[in-house]
Amino acid sequence: MRNYLRLGGVLAVLALAFAPGAQAGYRTQLERAGLTDLRTHAPELAVDMRYATDRNFTGAPLPGYCAQEPYLRLRAARALGRAQRRLRSDGLGLMVFDAYRPARASRAMVRWARRTGREDLLNGWIAARSNHNRGAAVDLTLVHLDTVKPLAMGTEYDAFSSRSATAAVGGKALRNRLRLKRALEVEGFRNYRREWWHYDFPAELRAPRIDVALGC
């Protein structure tokens, strides 16, 4: 869930809902913005997008999530597809918790933190602007390909804990985290060290942030 803010990058949200062609379907709007459905490039990808459900830290679906549809920018999606194919030979696959995130959802996270007295989470965990808004970040884990059962990672997704740092555990959990890290880094992704599940795609960090709802 890391909301990684690249200073000096494009800071304005591209408000496609008010742009020409706004009446087009959300998939068309996302494609025009340079995003693509991850499942086109990684057909065996497992999807469990928590922010479209109440199984997330806020306890409710976030604004802009009306469907569990994982989108990333095209180069990032192709890279993720290659990582999935590499893992297949070991009987492993990927499960995506979050990919492209509508900008309104990031703002809703900040409001939740302030409303619930969790302003402490605004220091490195939650931010109003995120590389997810660009379609240039993905949250994910490893699964057994045959059962789609996640591998042990030492903490749950979105655990606001020091143990969520990629190198903060040992044993099997650390081996699994590093296995995920190697599989993604060889394809150009970069891990955020405080969250074992979060990976940015540096080649796309200058892309504009957008605010197109998924499935709404």
Short mmCIF file of C-alpha atoms in Angstrom, two decimals:
data_model
loop_
_atom_site.label_atom_id
_atom_site.label_comp_id
_atom_site.label_asym_id
_atom_site.label_seq_id
_atom_site.Cartn_x
_atom_site.Cartn_y
_atom_site.Cartn_z
CA MET A 1 0.00 0.00 0.00
CA ARG A 2 3.00 2.30 0.05
CA ASN A 3 2.06 5.78 -1.13
CA TYR A 4 5.45 6.73 -2.58
CA LEU A 5 5.59 10.45 -3.48
CA ARG A 6 8.18 11.31 -6.12
CA LEU A 7 9.09 14.93 -5.55
CA GLY A 8 9.51 16.86 -8.75
CA GLY A 9 7.28 14.46 -10.65
CA VAL A 10 3.91 15.23 -12.16
CA LEU A 11 1.75 16.21 -9.20
CA ALA A 12 -1.53 17.03 -10.86
CA VAL A 13 -4.24 14.39 -11.01
CA LEU A 14 -5.49 13.90 -14.55
CA ALA A 15 -9.23 14.29 -14.04
CA LEU A 16 -10.38 12.11 -16.89
CA ALA A 17 -13.94 12.13 -15.67
CA PHE A 18 -14.15 15.73 -16.87
CA ALA A 19 -12.06 15.34 -20.02
CA PRO A 20 -13.37 15.01 -23.60
CA GLY A 21 -14.85 11.58 -24.07
CA ALA A 22 -15.78 11.31 -20.40
CA GLN A 23 -18.91 9.40 -21.35
CA ALA A 24 -16.76 6.50 -22.56
CA GLY A 25 -16.63 3.44 -20.32
CA TYR A 26 -14.08 3.35 -17.55
CA ARG A 27 -12.05 0.65 -19.32
CA THR A 28 -11.76 2.87 -22.38
CA GLN A 29 -10.73 5.82 -20.21
CA LEU A 30 -8.05 3.72 -18.48
CA GLU A 31 -6.73 2.45 -21.80
CA ARG A 32 -6.57 6.00 -23.18
CA ALA A 33 -4.51 6.91 -20.12
CA GLY A 34 -2.03 4.14 -20.94
CA LEU A 35 -3.24 1.49 -18.50
CA THR A 36 -4.07 -2.13 -19.28
CA ASP A 37 -5.74 -5.02 -17.46
CA LEU A 38 -3.02 -7.11 -15.83
CA ARG A 39 -4.86 -10.33 -16.61
CA THR A 40 -4.27 -9.73 -20.31
CA HIS A 41 -0.54 -10.12 -19.69
CA ALA A 42 -0.67 -12.62 -16.81
CA PRO A 43 -3.71 -14.87 -17.36
CA GLU A 44 -2.98 -17.02 -14.29
CA LEU A 45 -2.82 -14.02 -11.99
CA ALA A 46 -4.86 -14.34 -8.78
CA VAL A 47 -6.76 -11.22 -7.75
CA ASP A 48 -7.87 -10.21 -4.25
CA MET A 49 -8.25 -6.44 -4.38
CA ARG A 50 -8.99 -5.64 -0.76
CA TYR A 51 -10.03 -2.01 -1.25
CA ALA A 52 -13.05 -3.14 -3.27
CA THR A 53 -14.21 -5.05 -0.16
CA ASP A 54 -14.56 -4.47 3.56
CA ARG A 55 -11.46 -6.61 4.19
CA ASN A 56 -9.09 -3.68 4.46
CA PHE A 57 -7.84 -1.41 7.23
CA THR A 58 -10.75 1.04 6.86
CA GLY A 59 -13.41 -1.68 7.21
CA ALA A 60 -15.30 -0.60 4.09
CA PRO A 61 -14.84 -0.45 0.30
CA LEU A 62 -12.95 2.66 -0.75
CA PRO A 63 -14.36 5.25 -3.19
CA GLY A 64 -13.59 4.36 -6.81
CA TYR A 65 -13.48 0.60 -6.24
CA CYS A 66 -16.65 -0.95 -7.66
CA ALA A 67 -14.91 -3.95 -9.23
CA GLN A 68 -11.83 -6.06 -8.61
CA GLU A 69 -10.02 -5.18 -11.82
CA PRO A 70 -6.20 -4.90 -11.67
CA TYR A 71 -4.77 -2.29 -14.04
CA LEU A 72 -1.18 -1.06 -14.50
CA ARG A 73 0.64 0.98 -17.08
CA LEU A 74 1.50 -1.13 -20.12
CA ARG A 75 5.23 -1.56 -19.53
CA ALA A 76 4.65 -2.47 -15.89
CA ALA A 77 1.92 -4.95 -16.83
CA ARG A 78 4.17 -6.66 -19.36
CA ALA A 79 6.96 -6.87 -16.78
CA LEU A 80 4.61 -8.41 -14.25
CA GLY A 81 3.52 -10.96 -16.84
CA ARG A 82 7.16 -11.96 -17.34
CA ALA A 83 7.63 -12.35 -13.58
CA GLN A 84 4.56 -14.57 -13.41
CA ARG A 85 5.90 -16.80 -16.18
CA ARG A 86 9.29 -17.08 -14.44
CA LEU A 87 7.63 -18.20 -11.21
CA ARG A 88 5.48 -20.77 -12.96
CA SER A 89 8.39 -23.17 -13.39
CA ASP A 90 8.60 -23.36 -9.57
CA GLY A 91 4.86 -23.96 -9.20
CA LEU A 92 4.31 -20.43 -7.95
CA GLY A 93 2.23 -17.49 -9.03
CA LEU A 94 1.25 -13.97 -8.01
CA MET A 95 -1.78 -12.61 -6.19
CA VAL A 96 -2.51 -8.89 -6.55
CA PHE A 97 -3.97 -6.96 -3.62
CA ASP A 98 -3.90 -3.57 -5.34
CA ALA A 99 -2.61 -2.08 -8.60
CA TYR A 100 -3.94 1.14 -10.16
CA ARG A 101 -5.73 3.06 -7.41
CA PRO A 102 -8.16 5.90 -8.20
CA ALA A 103 -6.88 9.15 -6.69
CA ARG A 104 -10.11 9.58 -4.75
CA ALA A 105 -9.33 6.36 -2.86
CA SER A 106 -5.97 7.68 -1.68
CA ARG A 107 -7.62 10.86 -0.43
CA ALA A 108 -10.23 8.74 1.38
CA MET A 109 -7.45 6.86 3.18
CA VAL A 110 -6.09 10.15 4.53
CA ARG A 111 -9.55 11.22 5.67
CA TRP A 112 -9.99 7.88 7.45
CA ALA A 113 -6.67 8.30 9.28
CA ARG A 114 -7.64 11.77 10.49
CA ARG A 115 -11.20 10.78 11.40
CA THR A 116 -10.06 7.79 13.45
CA GLY A 117 -7.16 9.49 15.18
CA ARG A 118 -4.53 7.51 13.26
CA GLU A 119 -2.55 10.50 12.04
CA ASP A 120 0.56 8.51 12.94
CA LEU A 121 -0.04 6.49 9.77
CA LEU A 122 0.42 9.62 7.65
CA ASN A 123 4.15 9.32 8.24
CA GLY A 124 5.22 6.73 5.69
CA TRP A 125 2.14 4.52 5.49
CA ILE A 126 -0.70 6.60 4.04
CA ALA A 127 -0.54 9.63 1.73
CA ALA A 128 -2.96 11.56 -0.44
CA ARG A 129 -0.78 10.99 -3.52
CA SER A 130 0.51 7.58 -4.53
CA ASN A 131 2.33 5.87 -7.38
CA HIS A 132 -0.68 3.56 -7.39
CA ASN A 133 -2.61 6.55 -8.77
CA ARG A 134 -0.28 6.51 -11.77
CA GLY A 135 -0.76 2.78 -12.37
CA ALA A 136 2.96 2.49 -11.57
CA ALA A 137 2.80 0.50 -8.33
CA VAL A 138 1.43 -2.88 -7.31
CA ASP A 139 0.80 -4.66 -4.00
CA LEU A 140 1.09 -8.43 -4.22
CA THR A 141 2.22 -11.73 -2.76
CA LEU A 142 3.26 -15.22 -3.84
CA VAL A 143 0.80 -18.13 -4.09
CA HIS A 144 1.00 -21.83 -4.83
CA LEU A 145 -0.17 -22.04 -8.43
CA ASP A 146 -2.20 -25.23 -7.99
CA THR A 147 -4.10 -24.19 -4.84
CA VAL A 148 -3.86 -20.37 -5.06
CA LYS A 149 -2.91 -20.49 -1.38
CA PRO A 150 -0.64 -17.59 -0.35
CA LEU A 151 2.82 -18.37 0.95
CA ALA A 152 3.69 -17.39 4.51
CA MET A 153 5.05 -13.83 4.57
CA GLY A 154 5.24 -13.14 8.30
CA THR A 155 2.52 -10.46 8.41
CA GLU A 156 -0.79 -9.80 6.74
CA TYR A 157 -1.09 -7.36 3.85
CA ASP A 158 -1.32 -3.75 5.04
CA ALA A 159 -0.06 -4.61 8.51
CA PHE A 160 1.07 -1.27 9.98
CA SER A 161 3.96 -2.88 11.80
CA SER A 162 7.73 -2.77 11.82
CA ARG A 163 7.60 -6.47 10.91
CA SER A 164 6.17 -5.48 7.53
CA ALA A 165 9.61 -4.21 6.49
CA THR A 166 10.94 -6.61 3.87
CA ALA A 167 14.00 -7.70 5.87
CA ALA A 168 12.35 -7.58 9.33
CA VAL A 169 11.57 -11.30 9.67
CA GLY A 170 13.52 -14.52 9.37
CA GLY A 171 13.08 -18.12 8.38
CA LYS A 172 10.55 -19.20 5.77
CA ALA A 173 8.79 -15.82 5.71
CA LEU A 174 12.02 -14.02 4.84
CA ARG A 175 12.87 -16.57 2.16
CA ASN A 176 9.43 -16.07 0.61
CA ARG A 177 9.71 -12.28 0.73
CA LEU A 178 13.12 -12.41 -0.95
CA ARG A 179 11.84 -14.83 -3.56
CA LEU A 180 9.10 -12.35 -4.45
CA LYS A 181 11.63 -9.52 -4.44
CA ARG A 182 14.01 -11.31 -6.82
CA ALA A 183 11.23 -12.26 -9.21
CA LEU A 184 10.03 -8.65 -9.51
CA GLU A 185 13.33 -6.79 -9.38
CA VAL A 186 14.75 -8.73 -12.31
CA GLU A 187 11.83 -7.34 -14.35
CA GLY A 188 12.42 -3.72 -13.32
CA PHE A 189 10.27 -3.32 -10.20
CA ARG A 190 11.59 -1.78 -6.97
CA ASN A 191 10.50 -2.81 -3.48
CA TYR A 192 9.55 -0.27 -0.82
CA ARG A 193 11.59 -1.56 2.12
CA ARG A 194 8.94 -0.82 4.78
CA GLU A 195 6.32 -2.97 3.02
CA TRP A 196 7.21 -6.42 1.68
CA TRP A 197 4.15 -6.35 -0.62
CA HIS A 198 4.69 -2.98 -2.35
CA TYR A 199 6.59 -2.58 -5.62
CA ASP A 200 7.00 0.53 -7.76
CA PHE A 201 7.89 0.47 -11.45
CA PRO A 202 10.48 3.28 -11.73
CA ALA A 203 10.26 3.53 -15.52
CA GLU A 204 6.70 4.93 -15.14
CA LEU A 205 7.01 7.23 -12.13
CA ARG A 206 6.64 10.37 -14.27
CA ALA A 207 3.23 9.29 -15.54
CA PRO A 208 0.33 11.49 -14.40
CA ARG A 209 -1.95 10.43 -11.57
CA ILE A 210 -5.50 9.70 -12.65
CA ASP A 211 -8.91 9.36 -11.03
CA VAL A 212 -11.07 6.96 -13.03
CA ALA A 213 -13.27 4.70 -10.91
CA LEU A 214 -13.02 0.94 -11.42
CA GLY A 215 -16.34 -0.53 -12.47
CA CYS A 216 -18.46 2.45 -11.39
#
